[in-house]
Tab-separated table of C-alpha atoms in Angstrom:
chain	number	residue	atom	x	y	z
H	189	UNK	CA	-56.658	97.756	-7.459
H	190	UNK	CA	-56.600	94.720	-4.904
H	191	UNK	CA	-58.618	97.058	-2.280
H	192	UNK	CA	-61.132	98.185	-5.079
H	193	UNK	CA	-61.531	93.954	-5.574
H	194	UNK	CA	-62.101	93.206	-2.364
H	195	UNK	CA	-64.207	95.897	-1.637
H	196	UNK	CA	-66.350	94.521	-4.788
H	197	UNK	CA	-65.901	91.155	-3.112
H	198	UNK	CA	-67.541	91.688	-0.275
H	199	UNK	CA	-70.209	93.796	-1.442
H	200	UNK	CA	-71.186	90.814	-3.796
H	201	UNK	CA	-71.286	88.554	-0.886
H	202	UNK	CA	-73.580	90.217	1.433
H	203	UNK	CA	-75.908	90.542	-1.389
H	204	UNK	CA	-75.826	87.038	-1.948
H	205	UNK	CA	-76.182	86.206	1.503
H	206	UNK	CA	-79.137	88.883	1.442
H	207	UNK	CA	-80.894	87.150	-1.539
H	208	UNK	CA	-80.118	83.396	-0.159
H	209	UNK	CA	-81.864	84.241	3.541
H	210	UNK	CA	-83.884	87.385	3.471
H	211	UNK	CA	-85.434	88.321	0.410
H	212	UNK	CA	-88.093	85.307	0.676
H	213	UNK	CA	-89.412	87.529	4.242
H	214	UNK	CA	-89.437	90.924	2.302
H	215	UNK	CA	-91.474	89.803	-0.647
H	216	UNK	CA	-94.533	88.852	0.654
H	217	UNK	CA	-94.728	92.000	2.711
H	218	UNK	CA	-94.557	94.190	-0.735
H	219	UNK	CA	-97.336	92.155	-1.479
H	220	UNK	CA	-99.098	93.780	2.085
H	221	UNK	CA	-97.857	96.437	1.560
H	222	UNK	CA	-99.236	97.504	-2.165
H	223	UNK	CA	-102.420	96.321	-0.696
H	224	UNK	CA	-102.657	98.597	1.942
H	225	UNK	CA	-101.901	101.302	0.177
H	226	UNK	CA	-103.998	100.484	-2.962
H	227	UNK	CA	-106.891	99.331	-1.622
H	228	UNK	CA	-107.743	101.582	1.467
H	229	UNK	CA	-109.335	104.923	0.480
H	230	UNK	CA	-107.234	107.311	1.682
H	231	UNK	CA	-108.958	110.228	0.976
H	232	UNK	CA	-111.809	108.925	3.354
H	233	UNK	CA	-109.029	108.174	5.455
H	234	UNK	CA	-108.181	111.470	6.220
H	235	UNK	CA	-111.641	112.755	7.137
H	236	UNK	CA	-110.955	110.964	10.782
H	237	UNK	CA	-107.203	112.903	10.757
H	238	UNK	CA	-109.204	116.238	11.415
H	239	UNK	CA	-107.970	118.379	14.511
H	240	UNK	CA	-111.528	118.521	15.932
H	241	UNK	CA	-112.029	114.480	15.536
H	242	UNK	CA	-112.062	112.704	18.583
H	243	UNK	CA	-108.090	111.106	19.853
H	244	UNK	CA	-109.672	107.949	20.108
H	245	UNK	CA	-109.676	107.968	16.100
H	246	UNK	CA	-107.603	110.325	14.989
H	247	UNK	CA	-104.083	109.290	16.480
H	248	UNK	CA	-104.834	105.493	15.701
H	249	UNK	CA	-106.254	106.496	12.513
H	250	UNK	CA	-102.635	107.971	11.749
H	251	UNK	CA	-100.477	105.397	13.220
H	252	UNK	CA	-102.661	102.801	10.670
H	253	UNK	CA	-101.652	105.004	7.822
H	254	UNK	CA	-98.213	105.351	8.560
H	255	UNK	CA	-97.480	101.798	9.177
H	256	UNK	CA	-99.281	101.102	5.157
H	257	UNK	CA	-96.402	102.974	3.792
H	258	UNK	CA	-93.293	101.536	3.441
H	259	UNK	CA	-91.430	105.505	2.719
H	260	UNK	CA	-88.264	107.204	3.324
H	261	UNK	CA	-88.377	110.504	5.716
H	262	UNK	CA	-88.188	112.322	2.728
H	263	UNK	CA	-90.902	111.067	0.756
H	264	UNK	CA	-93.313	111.156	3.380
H	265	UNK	CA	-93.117	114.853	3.047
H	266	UNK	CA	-95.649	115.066	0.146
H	267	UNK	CA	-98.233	112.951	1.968
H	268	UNK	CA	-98.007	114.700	5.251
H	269	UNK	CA	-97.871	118.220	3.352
H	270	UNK	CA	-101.188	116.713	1.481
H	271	UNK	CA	-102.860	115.843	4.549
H	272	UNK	CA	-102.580	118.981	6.335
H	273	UNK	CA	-103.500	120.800	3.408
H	274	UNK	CA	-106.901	118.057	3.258
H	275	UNK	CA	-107.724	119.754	6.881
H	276	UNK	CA	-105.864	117.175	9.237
H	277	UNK	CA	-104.407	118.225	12.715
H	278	UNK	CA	-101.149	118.622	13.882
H	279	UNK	CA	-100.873	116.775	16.398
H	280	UNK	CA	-102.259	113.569	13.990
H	281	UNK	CA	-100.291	114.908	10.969
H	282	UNK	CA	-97.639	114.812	13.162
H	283	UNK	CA	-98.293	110.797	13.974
H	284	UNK	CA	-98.411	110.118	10.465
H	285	UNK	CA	-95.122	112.286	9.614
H	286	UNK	CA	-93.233	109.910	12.227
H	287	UNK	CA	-94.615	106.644	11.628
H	288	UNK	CA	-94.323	105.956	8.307
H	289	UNK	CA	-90.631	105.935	7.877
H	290	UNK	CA	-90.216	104.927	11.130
H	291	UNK	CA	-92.292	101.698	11.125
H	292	UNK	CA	-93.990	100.820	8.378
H	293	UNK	CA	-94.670	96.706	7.718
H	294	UNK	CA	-91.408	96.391	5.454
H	295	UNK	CA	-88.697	98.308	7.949
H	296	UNK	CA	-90.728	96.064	10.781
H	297	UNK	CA	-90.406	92.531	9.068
H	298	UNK	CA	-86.328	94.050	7.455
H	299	UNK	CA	-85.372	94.407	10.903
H	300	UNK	CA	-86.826	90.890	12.289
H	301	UNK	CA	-85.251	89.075	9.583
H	302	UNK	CA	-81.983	91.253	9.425
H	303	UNK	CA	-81.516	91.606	12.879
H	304	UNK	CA	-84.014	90.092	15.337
H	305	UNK	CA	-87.575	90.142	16.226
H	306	UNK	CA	-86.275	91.793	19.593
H	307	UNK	CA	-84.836	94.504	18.007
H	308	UNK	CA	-87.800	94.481	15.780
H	309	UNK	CA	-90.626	94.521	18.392
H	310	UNK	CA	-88.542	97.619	20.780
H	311	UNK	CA	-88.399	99.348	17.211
H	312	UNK	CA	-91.976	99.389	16.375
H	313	UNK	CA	-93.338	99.761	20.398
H	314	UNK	CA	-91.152	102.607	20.784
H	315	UNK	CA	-92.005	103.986	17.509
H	316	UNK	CA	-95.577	103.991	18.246
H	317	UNK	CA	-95.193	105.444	21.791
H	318	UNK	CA	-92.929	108.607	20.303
H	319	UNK	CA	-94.552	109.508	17.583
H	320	UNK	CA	-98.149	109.682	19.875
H	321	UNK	CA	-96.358	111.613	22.533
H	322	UNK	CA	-94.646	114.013	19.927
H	323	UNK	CA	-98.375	114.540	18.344
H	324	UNK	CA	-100.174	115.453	21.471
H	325	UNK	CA	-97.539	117.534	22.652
H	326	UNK	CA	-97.010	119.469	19.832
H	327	UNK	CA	-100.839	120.033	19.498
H	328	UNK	CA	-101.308	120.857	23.050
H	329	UNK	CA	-98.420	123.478	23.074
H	330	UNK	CA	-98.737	124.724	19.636
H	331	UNK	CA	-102.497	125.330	19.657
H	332	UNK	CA	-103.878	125.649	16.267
H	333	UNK	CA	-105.880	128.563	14.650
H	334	UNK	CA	-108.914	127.830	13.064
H	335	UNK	CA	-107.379	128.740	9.390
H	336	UNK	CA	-104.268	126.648	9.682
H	337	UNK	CA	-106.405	123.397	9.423
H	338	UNK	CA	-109.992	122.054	7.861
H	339	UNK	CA	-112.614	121.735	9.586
H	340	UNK	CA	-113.445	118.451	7.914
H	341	UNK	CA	-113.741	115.880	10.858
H	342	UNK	CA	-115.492	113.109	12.117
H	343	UNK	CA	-116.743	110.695	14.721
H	344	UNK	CA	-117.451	107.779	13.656
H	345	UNK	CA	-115.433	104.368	13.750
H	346	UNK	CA	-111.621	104.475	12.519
H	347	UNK	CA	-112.325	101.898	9.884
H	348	UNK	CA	-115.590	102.856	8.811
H	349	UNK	CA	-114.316	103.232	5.577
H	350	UNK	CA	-114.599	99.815	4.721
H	351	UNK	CA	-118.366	99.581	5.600
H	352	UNK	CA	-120.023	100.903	2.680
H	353	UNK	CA	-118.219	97.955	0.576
H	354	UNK	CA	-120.156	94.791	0.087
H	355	UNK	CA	-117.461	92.757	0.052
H	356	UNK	CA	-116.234	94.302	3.022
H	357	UNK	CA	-115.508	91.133	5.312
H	358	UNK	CA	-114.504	89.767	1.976
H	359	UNK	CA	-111.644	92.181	2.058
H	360	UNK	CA	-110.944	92.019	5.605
H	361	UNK	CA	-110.711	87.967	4.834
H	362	UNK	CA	-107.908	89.308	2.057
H	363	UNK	CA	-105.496	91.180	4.663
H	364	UNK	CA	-105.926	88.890	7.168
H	365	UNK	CA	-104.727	86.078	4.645
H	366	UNK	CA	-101.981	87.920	3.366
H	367	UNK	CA	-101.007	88.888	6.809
H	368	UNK	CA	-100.821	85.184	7.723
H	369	UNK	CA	-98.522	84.919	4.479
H	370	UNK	CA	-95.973	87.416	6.032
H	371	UNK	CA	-95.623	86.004	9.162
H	372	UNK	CA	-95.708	82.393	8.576
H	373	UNK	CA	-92.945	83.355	5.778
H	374	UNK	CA	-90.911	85.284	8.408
H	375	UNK	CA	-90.802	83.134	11.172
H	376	UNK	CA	-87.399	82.656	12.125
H	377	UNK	CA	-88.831	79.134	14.345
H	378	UNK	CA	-90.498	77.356	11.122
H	379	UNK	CA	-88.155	75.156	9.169
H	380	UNK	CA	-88.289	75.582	5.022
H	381	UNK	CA	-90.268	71.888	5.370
H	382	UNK	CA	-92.899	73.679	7.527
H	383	UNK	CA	-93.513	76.699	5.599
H	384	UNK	CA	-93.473	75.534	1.847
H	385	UNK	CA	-96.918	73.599	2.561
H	386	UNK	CA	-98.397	75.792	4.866
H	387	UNK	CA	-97.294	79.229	2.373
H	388	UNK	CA	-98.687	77.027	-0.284
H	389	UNK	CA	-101.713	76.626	1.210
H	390	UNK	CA	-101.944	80.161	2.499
H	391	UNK	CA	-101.791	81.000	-0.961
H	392	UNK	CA	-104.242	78.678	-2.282
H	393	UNK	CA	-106.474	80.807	-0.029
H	394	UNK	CA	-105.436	83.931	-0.683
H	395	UNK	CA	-106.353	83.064	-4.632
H	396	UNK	CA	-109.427	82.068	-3.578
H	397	UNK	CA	-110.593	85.090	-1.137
H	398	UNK	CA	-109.441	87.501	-3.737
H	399	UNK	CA	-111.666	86.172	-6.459
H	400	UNK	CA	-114.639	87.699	-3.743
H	401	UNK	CA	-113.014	91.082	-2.748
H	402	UNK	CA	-111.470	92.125	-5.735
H	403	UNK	CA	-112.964	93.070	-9.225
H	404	UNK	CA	-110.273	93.388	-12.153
H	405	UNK	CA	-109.800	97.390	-11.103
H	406	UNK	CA	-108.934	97.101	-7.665
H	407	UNK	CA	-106.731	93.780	-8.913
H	408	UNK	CA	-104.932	96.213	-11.390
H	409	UNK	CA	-104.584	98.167	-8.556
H	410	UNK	CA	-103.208	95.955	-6.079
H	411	UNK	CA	-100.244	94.934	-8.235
H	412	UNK	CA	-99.466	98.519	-9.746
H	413	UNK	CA	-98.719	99.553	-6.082
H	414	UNK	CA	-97.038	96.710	-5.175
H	415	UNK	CA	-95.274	97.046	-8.410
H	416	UNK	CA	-93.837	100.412	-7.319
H	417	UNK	CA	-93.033	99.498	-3.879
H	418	UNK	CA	-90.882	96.974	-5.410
H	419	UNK	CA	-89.315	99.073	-8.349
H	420	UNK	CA	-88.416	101.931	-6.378
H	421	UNK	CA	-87.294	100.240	-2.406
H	422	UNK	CA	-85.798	96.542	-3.726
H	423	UNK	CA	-83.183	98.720	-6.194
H	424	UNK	CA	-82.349	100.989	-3.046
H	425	UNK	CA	-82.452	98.101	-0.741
H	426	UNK	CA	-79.720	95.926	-2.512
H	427	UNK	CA	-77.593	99.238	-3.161
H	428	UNK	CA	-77.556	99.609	0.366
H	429	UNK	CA	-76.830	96.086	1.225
H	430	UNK	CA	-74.176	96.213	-1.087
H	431	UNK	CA	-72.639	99.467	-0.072
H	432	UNK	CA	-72.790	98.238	3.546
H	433	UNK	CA	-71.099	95.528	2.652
H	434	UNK	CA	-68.218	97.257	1.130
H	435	UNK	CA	-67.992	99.219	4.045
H	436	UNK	CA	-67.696	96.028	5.965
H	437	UNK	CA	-64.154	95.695	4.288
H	438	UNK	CA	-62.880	99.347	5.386
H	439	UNK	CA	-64.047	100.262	8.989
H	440	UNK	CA	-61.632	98.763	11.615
H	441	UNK	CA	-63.893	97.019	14.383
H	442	UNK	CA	-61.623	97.864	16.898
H	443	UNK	CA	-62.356	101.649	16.552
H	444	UNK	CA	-66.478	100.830	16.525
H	445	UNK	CA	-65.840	98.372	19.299
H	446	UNK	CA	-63.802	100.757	21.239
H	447	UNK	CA	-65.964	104.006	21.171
H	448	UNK	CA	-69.306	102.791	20.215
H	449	UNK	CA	-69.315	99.392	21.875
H	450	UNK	CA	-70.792	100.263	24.962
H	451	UNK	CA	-74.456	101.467	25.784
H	452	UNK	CA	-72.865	105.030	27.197
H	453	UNK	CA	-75.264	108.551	26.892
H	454	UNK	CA	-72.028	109.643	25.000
H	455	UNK	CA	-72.256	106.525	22.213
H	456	UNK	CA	-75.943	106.289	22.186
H	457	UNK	CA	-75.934	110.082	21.518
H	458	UNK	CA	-74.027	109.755	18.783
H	459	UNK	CA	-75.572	107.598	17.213
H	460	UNK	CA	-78.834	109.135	17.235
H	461	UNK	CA	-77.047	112.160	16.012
H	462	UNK	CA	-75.343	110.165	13.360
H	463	UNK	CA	-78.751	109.089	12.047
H	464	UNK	CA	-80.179	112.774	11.919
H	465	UNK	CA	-77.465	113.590	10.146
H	466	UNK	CA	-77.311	110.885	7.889
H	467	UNK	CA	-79.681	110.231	5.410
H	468	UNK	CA	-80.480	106.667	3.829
H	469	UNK	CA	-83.732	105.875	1.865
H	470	UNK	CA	-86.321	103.704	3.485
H	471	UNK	CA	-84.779	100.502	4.677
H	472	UNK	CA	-81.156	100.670	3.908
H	473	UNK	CA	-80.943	101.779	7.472
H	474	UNK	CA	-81.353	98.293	8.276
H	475	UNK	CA	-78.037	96.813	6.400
H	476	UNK	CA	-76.137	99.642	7.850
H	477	UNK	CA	-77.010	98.717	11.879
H	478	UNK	CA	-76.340	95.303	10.768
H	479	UNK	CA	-73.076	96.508	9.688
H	480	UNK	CA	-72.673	98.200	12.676
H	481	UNK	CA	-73.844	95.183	14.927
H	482	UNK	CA	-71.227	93.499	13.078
H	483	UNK	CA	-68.271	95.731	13.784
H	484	UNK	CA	-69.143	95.915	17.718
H	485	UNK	CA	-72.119	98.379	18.282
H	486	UNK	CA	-73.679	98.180	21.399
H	487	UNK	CA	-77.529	97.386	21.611
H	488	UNK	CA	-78.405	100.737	23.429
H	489	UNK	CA	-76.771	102.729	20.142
H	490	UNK	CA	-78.039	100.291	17.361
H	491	UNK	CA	-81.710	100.637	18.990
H	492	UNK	CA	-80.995	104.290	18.716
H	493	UNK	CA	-79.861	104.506	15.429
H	494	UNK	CA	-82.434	102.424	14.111
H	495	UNK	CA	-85.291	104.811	15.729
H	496	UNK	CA	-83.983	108.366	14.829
H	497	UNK	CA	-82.096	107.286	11.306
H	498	UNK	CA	-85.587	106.840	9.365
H	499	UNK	CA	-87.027	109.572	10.891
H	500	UNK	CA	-84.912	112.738	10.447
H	501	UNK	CA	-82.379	113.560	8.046
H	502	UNK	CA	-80.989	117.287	6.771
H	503	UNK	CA	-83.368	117.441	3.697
H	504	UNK	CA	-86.651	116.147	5.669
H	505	UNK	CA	-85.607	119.058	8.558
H	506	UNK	CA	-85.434	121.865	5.599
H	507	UNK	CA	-88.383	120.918	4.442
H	508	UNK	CA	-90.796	120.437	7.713
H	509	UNK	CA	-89.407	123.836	8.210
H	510	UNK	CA	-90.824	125.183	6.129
H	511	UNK	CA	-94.272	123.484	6.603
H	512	UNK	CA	-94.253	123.575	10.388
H	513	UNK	CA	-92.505	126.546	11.222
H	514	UNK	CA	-88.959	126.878	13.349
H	515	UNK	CA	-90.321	126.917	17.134
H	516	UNK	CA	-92.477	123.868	16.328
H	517	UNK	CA	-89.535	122.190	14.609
H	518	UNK	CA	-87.555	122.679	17.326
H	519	UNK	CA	-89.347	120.542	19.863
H	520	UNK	CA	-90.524	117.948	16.945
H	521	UNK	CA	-86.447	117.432	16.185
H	522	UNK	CA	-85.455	117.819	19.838
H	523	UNK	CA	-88.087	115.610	21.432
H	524	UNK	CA	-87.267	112.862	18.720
H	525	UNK	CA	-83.301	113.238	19.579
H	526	UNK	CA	-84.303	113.262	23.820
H	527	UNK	CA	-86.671	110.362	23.045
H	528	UNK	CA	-84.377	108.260	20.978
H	529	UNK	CA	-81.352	108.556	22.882
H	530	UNK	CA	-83.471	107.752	26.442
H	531	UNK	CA	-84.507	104.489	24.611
H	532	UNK	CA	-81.369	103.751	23.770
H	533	UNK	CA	-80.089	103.732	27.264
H	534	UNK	CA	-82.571	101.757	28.878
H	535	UNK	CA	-82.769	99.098	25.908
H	536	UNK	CA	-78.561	98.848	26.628
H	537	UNK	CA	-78.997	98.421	30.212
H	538	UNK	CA	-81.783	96.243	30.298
H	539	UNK	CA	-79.864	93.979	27.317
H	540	UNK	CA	-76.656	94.417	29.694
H	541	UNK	CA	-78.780	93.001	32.490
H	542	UNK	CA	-80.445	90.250	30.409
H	543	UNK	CA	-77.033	88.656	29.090
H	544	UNK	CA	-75.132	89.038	32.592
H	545	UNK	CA	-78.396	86.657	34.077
H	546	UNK	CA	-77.839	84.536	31.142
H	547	UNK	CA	-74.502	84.484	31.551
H	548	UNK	CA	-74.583	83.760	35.117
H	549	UNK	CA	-77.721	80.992	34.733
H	550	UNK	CA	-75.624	78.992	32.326
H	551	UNK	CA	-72.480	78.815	34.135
């Protein structure tokens, strides 16, 4: 019973730590988030996804989508199933498949606030750089028959979509306000004196540039989506906070230290193996690789983790399967595993290198 208590007990605290210093960054990207998603068109969207439109659109196009969507790599299937059925390419399909989970706006700003903007910035760099090499790849070695895709493309700007609107810079004005929100919120270098007046004013403006680019619809809209994002992650996210916190209590640190501590190709594979294999919904990855940061990870691992763990899992491999087709899954799983692990091991010797010279300046 006195293990159960304390395995309660510190659950309860790192959810109370998580609530006390980083809920107030997560909010305001759910916020951004529902906005995204609820306001851009995303059936319009997809016409510059095609396999015939140009790169120049169609791979930025998908990285833009991915990073509105703050979803697990299992509920990303239904989208990226969607848009391949709506006549999108591979190789951009492909984009959108890995970005989303891997990083969208909430796993980006999680991981700042959780972790460190360091780890943050490698996570979404690297992200980017994968999931564009994975897409042209697979479409260059898996070309694609006329009948596996639509032949609904385009050429004209990426964010064209918001032309037609008369309150287009209107709405630009919105996301570019509510951006400001999210990072002025998140920055780890403002003191709480600094950023109640300036989020105050932020949202004084915010108020005020909505009243131009929304009517009462797109309004309704805007807070039904952020709505979900909130009712479906925020549960998920404090189970997971609170979970990892249990787990806190139970894994020795001497074990983690001693086998995972280092940035070896041994550890760092393992850990990108371990986050294949495991499967966590959209941002609880984050709690765990604090966890693990906590019991004596190395930096070369965690960065691995953190960039194959949202990506893969057993269910989302079943199902792209199925979608995709074995030979083509086989390089989209290995190439993530290759690329992850390779990351993994230059971020841990390039962190090795930085501390030593820090080490050495300051003595």
């Amino acid at each position: 019973m006195s293990v159960f208590l304390e395995l309660l007990q510190g659950g309860w605290e790192t959810i109370q730590e998580y609530l006390l210093a980083h809920l107030p960054f997560v909010i305001p990207a759910f916020f951004l988030a529902g906005a995204l998603y609820a306001l851009f068109p995303k059936e319009k969207i997809l016409r510059y996804l095609g396999p015939t439109s140009p790169r120049r659109y169609a791979y930025p196009m998908a990285v833009a989508g991915g990073l509105c969507l703050a979803v697990c790599s299992c509920t990303i299937l239904p989208l990226f199933a969607g848009i391949r059925k709506s006549g999108a390419g591979l190789g951009p399909a492909v984009v959108f498949l890995y970005t989303a989970p891997a990083t969208n706006v909430l796993a980006v700003i999680y991981t700042s606030s959780l972790i460190g903007w360091d780890v943050a910035l490698a996570r979404i760099i690297l992200s980017i750089v994968f999931a564009i090499f994975i897409g042209i790849t697979m479409s260059a070695i898996f070309p694609e028959k006329a009948a596996e895709a639509g032949s609904d493309g385009a050429s004209s700007g990426a964010f064209a979509v918001l032309n037609d609107a008369k309150t287009s810079g209107w709405l630009w004005a919105f996301f570019l306000v509510l951006l400001a929100i999210l990072l002025w919120g998140a920055s780890p270098v403002l003191d709480l004196v600094w950023k109640l007046p300036g989020l105050a004013v932020l949202i004084i403006a915010l108020v005020l540039v909505a009243r131009k680019a929304l009517n009462r619809d797109s309004f309704r809209s805007w807070m039904r989506e952020t709505w979900f994002f909130v009712r479906t992650i925020l549960p998920l996210l404090l189970a997971g906070v609170f979970v990892a916190g249990m787990l806190r209590e139970v894994i020795p640190s001497e074990f983690v230290g001693k086998y995972f501590g280092g940035s070896t190709l041994g550890a760092t594979l393992a850990a990108v193996l371990f986050g294949v294999v495991a499967y966590f919904p959209t941002l609880v990855e984050v709690p765990t690789a604090r966890l693990f940061l906590d019991l004596g990870v190395g930096m070369g691992p965690l960065v691995a983790y953190l960039l194959s763990d949202p990506v893969l899992s057993l269910p989302s491999i079943l199902v792209v399967r199925k979608m995709i087709g074995n030979k083509r899954l086989i390089w989209y799983v290995g190439v993530i595993i290759v690329c992850c692990t390779a990351a993994g091991l230059i971020y841990g010797a390039v962190y090795s290198w930085y501390s030593l010279v820090k080490r050495i300046w300051h003595s």
